[in-house]
Structure formats: structure tokens, C-alpha cells
Amino acid sequence: MSEEVTSSRAKNETWEWIKALGIAIALAFLIRTFLFAPFIVEGESMESTLHNNEKLVVNKAVYHLTQPKRGDIIVFHAEESRDYIKRVIAVAGDTVEVRNDQLLVNGKPVDEPYLAKNREEAAKLGVPLTNDFGPIQVGEGEIFVLGDNRLNSHDSRAIGPISLDRVVGRAEFVFWPLSQIRLAR
């Protein structure tokens, strides 16, 4: 009888491990699909805020509860097989333009402290960081995005405003490389 009990316990323990593994896989799938996802920065369009090959966590749930705000760093579907990461500059109803290297939203200058390093580099080259454009009116259900590295960014200046239904989520924090862990702001 003890062999039968031992065999039964082994089967129960195996079944418990299988159930636990199944639950873990299901939870991981649900979390990645609906809440958070990893994203790898490709390219230099968000320098000096984010760097090529950094890995970050994208909050996919936040925009089910609220709309993107000016200053948010978002990931969106730019092409069928490629996502971009950019900064929200203007939201629905806003008018956006750049005159004399100054970003204007609704006719008011916008302070962009995250561009300080890039402005220094552009000044060394003797060029404006952002060439004049606009004014552009952002439509309902859209946002206007720019990369922080304005000299090297394929963004709303080229592809137009982004439909909200193409937004994947908001970049929350960089987790790789470990020496660079920080909030994505």
C-alpha cells in the first residue's frame, strides 16, 4: 500500500507543478498582452534621452484609462512591422509649429529642457535643432510626436499626426543596461 500512496503523491505533485506552470504562463501572457511589454530602442532619434539598444518597459494599460499628454514618451505602430518611440508634443485640438528653432503649441513657446544637450550639438554644427514647420492643426483622435534628436528623427514632421488607435503605450523606465536603470522622461 505504501508504493500506491507514494505513486499517488508523485502524480499529485506532478499535476500541481503542471497547473502552476500553466497558470504562470497564462499570467505572463496576459500581463505582456494587456499591461506591460518590453521594448528595445532602435536608432538615435530619442538621443540624448534614450539610447540605441536600451531596453525599457512600456505601460500598455495607461491609455485605456487616460489620453496621452504632452511630454509623454510613447511607443506606437509606425509601420505594419515596426514600432517607433517618440515624445508627444501636441494633442487633439492643438496647433503646433516651430519658428526660429522655438517649439510653439497654440502660439505659446514650449520649454524643452530635455533638448539642452542636443541644442549644444546643433549649435556646434551651426544649424538649428529643429527646422521651421507648421502651423499644423492636430485633429480629433490624433497626437503630434517628435524625436528628441530632431536632426535625426523620422516623426510627425514626415509621417503626420499619429492616430490614437496606433499607440501601444507609454515608456515607463529603462531596465537595460543595468548601469542605466532610470525612469523614461
PDB file of C-alpha atoms in Angstrom:
ATOM      1  CA  MET A   1       0.000   0.000   0.000  1.00  0.00           C
ATOM      2  CA  SER A   2       2.866   2.401   0.625  1.00  0.00           C
ATOM      3  CA  GLU A   3       4.003   2.100  -3.021  1.00  0.00           C
ATOM      4  CA  GLU A   4       0.484   3.024  -4.122  1.00  0.00           C
ATOM      5  CA  VAL A   5       0.432   6.054  -1.793  1.00  0.00           C
ATOM      6  CA  THR A   6       3.896   7.145  -2.949  1.00  0.00           C
ATOM      7  CA  SER A   7       2.873   6.798  -6.612  1.00  0.00           C
ATOM      8  CA  SER A   8      -0.333   8.748  -5.960  1.00  0.00           C
ATOM      9  CA  ARG A   9       1.594  11.532  -4.188  1.00  0.00           C
ATOM     10  CA  ALA A  10       4.073  11.730  -7.063  1.00  0.00           C
ATOM     11  CA  LYS A  11       1.221  12.013  -9.577  1.00  0.00           C
ATOM     12  CA  ASN A  12      -0.472  14.713  -7.465  1.00  0.00           C
ATOM     13  CA  GLU A  13       2.777  16.630  -7.092  1.00  0.00           C
ATOM     14  CA  THR A  14       3.444  16.407 -10.844  1.00  0.00           C
ATOM     15  CA  TRP A  15      -0.096  17.591 -11.566  1.00  0.00           C
ATOM     16  CA  GLU A  16       0.319  20.539  -9.139  1.00  0.00           C
ATOM     17  CA  TRP A  17       3.559  21.565 -10.883  1.00  0.00           C
ATOM     18  CA  ILE A  18       1.872  21.364 -14.300  1.00  0.00           C
ATOM     19  CA  LYS A  19      -1.035  23.510 -13.061  1.00  0.00           C
ATOM     20  CA  ALA A  20       1.343  26.067 -11.505  1.00  0.00           C
ATOM     21  CA  LEU A  21       3.377  26.262 -14.704  1.00  0.00           C
ATOM     22  CA  GLY A  22       0.203  26.659 -16.794  1.00  0.00           C
ATOM     23  CA  ILE A  23      -1.044  29.469 -14.552  1.00  0.00           C
ATOM     24  CA  ALA A  24       2.344  31.207 -14.693  1.00  0.00           C
ATOM     25  CA  ILE A  25       2.396  31.044 -18.497  1.00  0.00           C
ATOM     26  CA  ALA A  26      -1.184  32.340 -18.723  1.00  0.00           C
ATOM     27  CA  LEU A  27      -0.416  35.225 -16.336  1.00  0.00           C
ATOM     28  CA  ALA A  28       2.756  36.135 -18.239  1.00  0.00           C
ATOM     29  CA  PHE A  29       0.783  36.156 -21.494  1.00  0.00           C
ATOM     30  CA  LEU A  30      -1.978  38.348 -20.029  1.00  0.00           C
ATOM     31  CA  ILE A  31       0.492  40.780 -18.433  1.00  0.00           C
ATOM     32  CA  ARG A  32       2.504  41.131 -21.633  1.00  0.00           C
ATOM     33  CA  THR A  33      -0.571  41.423 -23.852  1.00  0.00           C
ATOM     34  CA  PHE A  34      -2.576  43.884 -21.782  1.00  0.00           C
ATOM     35  CA  LEU A  35      -0.388  45.571 -19.157  1.00  0.00           C
ATOM     36  CA  PHE A  36       3.359  45.816 -19.766  1.00  0.00           C
ATOM     37  CA  ALA A  37       5.748  44.892 -22.561  1.00  0.00           C
ATOM     38  CA  PRO A  38       9.479  45.201 -23.144  1.00  0.00           C
ATOM     39  CA  PHE A  39      10.666  47.467 -25.947  1.00  0.00           C
ATOM     40  CA  ILE A  40      14.133  47.890 -27.469  1.00  0.00           C
ATOM     41  CA  VAL A  41      15.145  51.367 -28.614  1.00  0.00           C
ATOM     42  CA  GLU A  42      16.378  51.144 -32.200  1.00  0.00           C
ATOM     43  CA  GLY A  43      18.265  54.110 -33.571  1.00  0.00           C
ATOM     44  CA  GLU A  44      19.230  57.526 -32.312  1.00  0.00           C
ATOM     45  CA  SER A  45      16.005  59.518 -32.746  1.00  0.00           C
ATOM     46  CA  MET A  46      15.472  59.876 -28.977  1.00  0.00           C
ATOM     47  CA  GLU A  47      19.096  60.727 -28.053  1.00  0.00           C
ATOM     48  CA  SER A  48      20.055  62.031 -25.511  1.00  0.00           C
ATOM     49  CA  THR A  49      17.006  60.902 -23.501  1.00  0.00           C
ATOM     50  CA  LEU A  50      17.048  57.277 -24.696  1.00  0.00           C
ATOM     51  CA  HIS A  51      19.901  55.453 -26.407  1.00  0.00           C
ATOM     52  CA  ASN A  52      20.170  52.849 -29.135  1.00  0.00           C
ATOM     53  CA  ASN A  53      19.680  49.273 -27.839  1.00  0.00           C
ATOM     54  CA  GLU A  54      18.394  50.307 -24.417  1.00  0.00           C
ATOM     55  CA  LYS A  55      15.562  48.120 -23.189  1.00  0.00           C
ATOM     56  CA  LEU A  56      12.567  49.641 -21.475  1.00  0.00           C
ATOM     57  CA  VAL A  57       9.166  48.763 -20.091  1.00  0.00           C
ATOM     58  CA  VAL A  58       6.090  50.090 -21.882  1.00  0.00           C
ATOM     59  CA  ASN A  59       2.869  50.540 -19.914  1.00  0.00           C
ATOM     60  CA  LYS A  60       0.147  49.297 -22.278  1.00  0.00           C
ATOM     61  CA  ALA A  61      -2.756  49.824 -19.878  1.00  0.00           C
ATOM     62  CA  VAL A  62      -2.327  53.519 -19.063  1.00  0.00           C
ATOM     63  CA  TYR A  63      -4.013  54.828 -22.221  1.00  0.00           C
ATOM     64  CA  HIS A  64      -7.100  52.711 -21.626  1.00  0.00           C
ATOM     65  CA  LEU A  65      -7.664  54.937 -18.592  1.00  0.00           C
ATOM     66  CA  THR A  66      -6.422  58.306 -19.872  1.00  0.00           C
ATOM     67  CA  GLN A  67      -5.186  60.023 -23.040  1.00  0.00           C
ATOM     68  CA  PRO A  68      -1.541  60.711 -23.932  1.00  0.00           C
ATOM     69  CA  LYS A  69      -0.300  64.049 -22.584  1.00  0.00           C
ATOM     70  CA  ARG A  70       2.251  66.499 -23.912  1.00  0.00           C
ATOM     71  CA  GLY A  71       5.706  65.326 -22.847  1.00  0.00           C
ATOM     72  CA  ASP A  72       4.849  61.612 -22.605  1.00  0.00           C
ATOM     73  CA  ILE A  73       7.283  59.281 -24.348  1.00  0.00           C
ATOM     74  CA  ILE A  74       5.202  56.753 -26.256  1.00  0.00           C
ATOM     75  CA  VAL A  75       5.596  53.695 -28.444  1.00  0.00           C
ATOM     76  CA  PHE A  76       3.315  53.476 -31.467  1.00  0.00           C
ATOM     77  CA  HIS A  77       2.811  51.364 -34.579  1.00  0.00           C
ATOM     78  CA  ALA A  78       4.517  53.444 -37.278  1.00  0.00           C
ATOM     79  CA  GLU A  79       4.549  50.750 -39.920  1.00  0.00           C
ATOM     80  CA  GLU A  80       2.938  47.337 -40.100  1.00  0.00           C
ATOM     81  CA  SER A  81       6.038  45.591 -38.780  1.00  0.00           C
ATOM     82  CA  ARG A  82       7.785  48.421 -36.920  1.00  0.00           C
ATOM     83  CA  ASP A  83       7.107  50.445 -33.806  1.00  0.00           C
ATOM     84  CA  TYR A  84       8.595  53.875 -33.095  1.00  0.00           C
ATOM     85  CA  ILE A  85       9.292  55.640 -29.825  1.00  0.00           C
ATOM     86  CA  LYS A  86       8.794  59.429 -29.717  1.00  0.00           C
ATOM     87  CA  ARG A  87       7.703  62.260 -27.430  1.00  0.00           C
ATOM     88  CA  VAL A  88       4.153  63.649 -27.542  1.00  0.00           C
ATOM     89  CA  ILE A  89       4.361  67.328 -28.460  1.00  0.00           C
ATOM     90  CA  ALA A  90       0.722  68.201 -29.131  1.00  0.00           C
ATOM     91  CA  VAL A  91      -2.698  66.598 -28.623  1.00  0.00           C
ATOM     92  CA  ALA A  92      -6.096  66.888 -30.315  1.00  0.00           C
ATOM     93  CA  GLY A  93      -7.111  70.487 -30.935  1.00  0.00           C
ATOM     94  CA  ASP A  94      -3.573  71.870 -30.577  1.00  0.00           C
ATOM     95  CA  THR A  95      -1.743  73.849 -33.220  1.00  0.00           C
ATOM     96  CA  VAL A  96       1.968  73.056 -33.387  1.00  0.00           C
ATOM     97  CA  GLU A  97       4.784  74.830 -35.184  1.00  0.00           C
ATOM     98  CA  VAL A  98       8.452  75.668 -34.950  1.00  0.00           C
ATOM     99  CA  ARG A  99       9.709  79.174 -35.727  1.00  0.00           C
ATOM    100  CA  ASN A 100      13.359  80.147 -35.327  1.00  0.00           C
ATOM    101  CA  ASP A 101      14.127  76.866 -33.527  1.00  0.00           C
ATOM    102  CA  GLN A 102      11.386  77.513 -30.936  1.00  0.00           C
ATOM    103  CA  LEU A 103       8.563  74.998 -30.485  1.00  0.00           C
ATOM    104  CA  LEU A 104       5.177  76.700 -30.224  1.00  0.00           C
ATOM    105  CA  VAL A 105       1.989  74.930 -29.152  1.00  0.00           C
ATOM    106  CA  ASN A 106      -1.143  77.022 -29.536  1.00  0.00           C
ATOM    107  CA  GLY A 107       1.115  80.016 -30.222  1.00  0.00           C
ATOM    108  CA  LYS A 108       2.944  79.726 -26.875  1.00  0.00           C
ATOM    109  CA  PRO A 109       6.644  78.814 -26.520  1.00  0.00           C
ATOM    110  CA  VAL A 110       7.293  75.391 -25.008  1.00  0.00           C
ATOM    111  CA  ASP A 111      10.226  74.849 -22.651  1.00  0.00           C
ATOM    112  CA  GLU A 112      12.062  71.672 -23.648  1.00  0.00           C
ATOM    113  CA  PRO A 113      14.832  71.109 -21.084  1.00  0.00           C
ATOM    114  CA  TYR A 114      15.375  67.554 -22.360  1.00  0.00           C
ATOM    115  CA  LEU A 115      16.825  69.079 -25.563  1.00  0.00           C
ATOM    116  CA  ALA A 116      19.688  71.004 -23.904  1.00  0.00           C
ATOM    117  CA  LYS A 117      22.450  68.588 -24.936  1.00  0.00           C
ATOM    118  CA  ASN A 118      21.087  68.291 -28.477  1.00  0.00           C
ATOM    119  CA  ARG A 119      20.858  72.091 -28.796  1.00  0.00           C
ATOM    120  CA  GLU A 120      24.555  72.338 -27.871  1.00  0.00           C
ATOM    121  CA  GLU A 121      25.448  69.802 -30.576  1.00  0.00           C
ATOM    122  CA  ALA A 122      23.339  71.629 -33.191  1.00  0.00           C
ATOM    123  CA  ALA A 123      24.962  74.947 -32.220  1.00  0.00           C
ATOM    124  CA  LYS A 124      28.426  73.399 -32.716  1.00  0.00           C
ATOM    125  CA  LEU A 125      27.302  72.408 -36.219  1.00  0.00           C
ATOM    126  CA  GLY A 126      25.893  75.893 -36.809  1.00  0.00           C
ATOM    127  CA  VAL A 127      22.396  74.599 -37.594  1.00  0.00           C
ATOM    128  CA  PRO A 128      19.035  74.884 -35.852  1.00  0.00           C
ATOM    129  CA  LEU A 129      17.995  71.821 -33.856  1.00  0.00           C
ATOM    130  CA  THR A 130      14.529  71.944 -35.420  1.00  0.00           C
ATOM    131  CA  ASN A 131      13.838  73.482 -38.814  1.00  0.00           C
ATOM    132  CA  ASP A 132      10.767  75.670 -39.151  1.00  0.00           C
ATOM    133  CA  PHE A 133       7.473  73.923 -39.890  1.00  0.00           C
ATOM    134  CA  GLY A 134       3.763  74.461 -39.451  1.00  0.00           C
ATOM    135  CA  PRO A 135       1.460  75.568 -38.208  1.00  0.00           C
ATOM    136  CA  ILE A 136      -0.167  72.127 -38.121  1.00  0.00           C
ATOM    137  CA  GLN A 137      -3.563  71.541 -36.529  1.00  0.00           C
ATOM    138  CA  VAL A 138      -3.793  68.229 -34.644  1.00  0.00           C
ATOM    139  CA  GLY A 139      -7.102  66.545 -35.378  1.00  0.00           C
ATOM    140  CA  GLU A 140      -9.501  64.766 -33.060  1.00  0.00           C
ATOM    141  CA  GLY A 141      -8.174  61.343 -32.049  1.00  0.00           C
ATOM    142  CA  GLU A 142      -4.597  62.267 -33.003  1.00  0.00           C
ATOM    143  CA  ILE A 143      -1.313  63.333 -31.428  1.00  0.00           C
ATOM    144  CA  PHE A 144       1.787  65.020 -32.848  1.00  0.00           C
ATOM    145  CA  VAL A 145       5.126  63.415 -31.927  1.00  0.00           C
ATOM    146  CA  LEU A 146       8.783  64.377 -32.323  1.00  0.00           C
ATOM    147  CA  GLY A 147      12.027  62.614 -31.514  1.00  0.00           C
ATOM    148  CA  ASP A 148      14.310  64.389 -29.060  1.00  0.00           C
ATOM    149  CA  ASN A 149      17.145  64.145 -31.605  1.00  0.00           C
ATOM    150  CA  ARG A 150      15.378  66.478 -34.034  1.00  0.00           C
ATOM    151  CA  LEU A 151      18.273  66.403 -36.513  1.00  0.00           C
ATOM    152  CA  ASN A 152      17.887  62.622 -36.886  1.00  0.00           C
ATOM    153  CA  SER A 153      14.270  61.663 -36.298  1.00  0.00           C
ATOM    154  CA  HIS A 154      11.542  60.336 -38.570  1.00  0.00           C
ATOM    155  CA  ASP A 155       8.475  61.675 -36.771  1.00  0.00           C
ATOM    156  CA  SER A 156       5.228  63.610 -37.292  1.00  0.00           C
ATOM    157  CA  ARG A 157       7.043  66.169 -39.419  1.00  0.00           C
ATOM    158  CA  ALA A 158       7.369  63.430 -42.056  1.00  0.00           C
ATOM    159  CA  ILE A 159       4.590  60.939 -41.260  1.00  0.00           C
ATOM    160  CA  GLY A 160       1.965  63.354 -39.947  1.00  0.00           C
ATOM    161  CA  PRO A 161      -0.049  63.199 -36.736  1.00  0.00           C
ATOM    162  CA  ILE A 162      -0.467  59.756 -35.165  1.00  0.00           C
ATOM    163  CA  SER A 163      -3.902  58.220 -34.648  1.00  0.00           C
ATOM    164  CA  LEU A 164      -4.534  57.270 -31.015  1.00  0.00           C
ATOM    165  CA  ASP A 165      -5.502  53.747 -32.059  1.00  0.00           C
ATOM    166  CA  ARG A 166      -1.870  53.193 -33.164  1.00  0.00           C
ATOM    167  CA  VAL A 167      -0.447  53.994 -29.715  1.00  0.00           C
ATOM    168  CA  VAL A 168       0.947  50.926 -27.919  1.00  0.00           C
ATOM    169  CA  GLY A 169       1.695  52.595 -24.584  1.00  0.00           C
ATOM    170  CA  ARG A 170       3.855  54.931 -22.520  1.00  0.00           C
ATOM    171  CA  ALA A 171       7.547  54.290 -21.865  1.00  0.00           C
ATOM    172  CA  GLU A 172       7.986  53.948 -18.094  1.00  0.00           C
ATOM    173  CA  PHE A 173      11.572  53.035 -17.311  1.00  0.00           C
ATOM    174  CA  VAL A 174      14.825  51.775 -18.793  1.00  0.00           C
ATOM    175  CA  PHE A 175      15.858  48.413 -17.343  1.00  0.00           C
ATOM    176  CA  TRP A 176      18.866  47.561 -19.521  1.00  0.00           C
ATOM    177  CA  PRO A 177      21.747  48.031 -19.361  1.00  0.00           C
ATOM    178  CA  LEU A 178      21.633  47.650 -15.594  1.00  0.00           C
ATOM    179  CA  SER A 179      24.014  50.568 -15.114  1.00  0.00           C
ATOM    180  CA  GLN A 180      21.464  52.850 -16.816  1.00  0.00           C
ATOM    181  CA  ILE A 181      18.250  51.939 -14.943  1.00  0.00           C
ATOM    182  CA  ARG A 182      16.092  55.074 -14.790  1.00  0.00           C
ATOM    183  CA  LEU A 183      12.652  56.496 -15.486  1.00  0.00           C
ATOM    184  CA  ALA A 184      11.982  57.296 -19.130  1.00  0.00           C
ATOM    185  CA  ARG A 185      11.274  61.047 -19.057  1.00  0.00           C
TER     186      ARG A 185
END
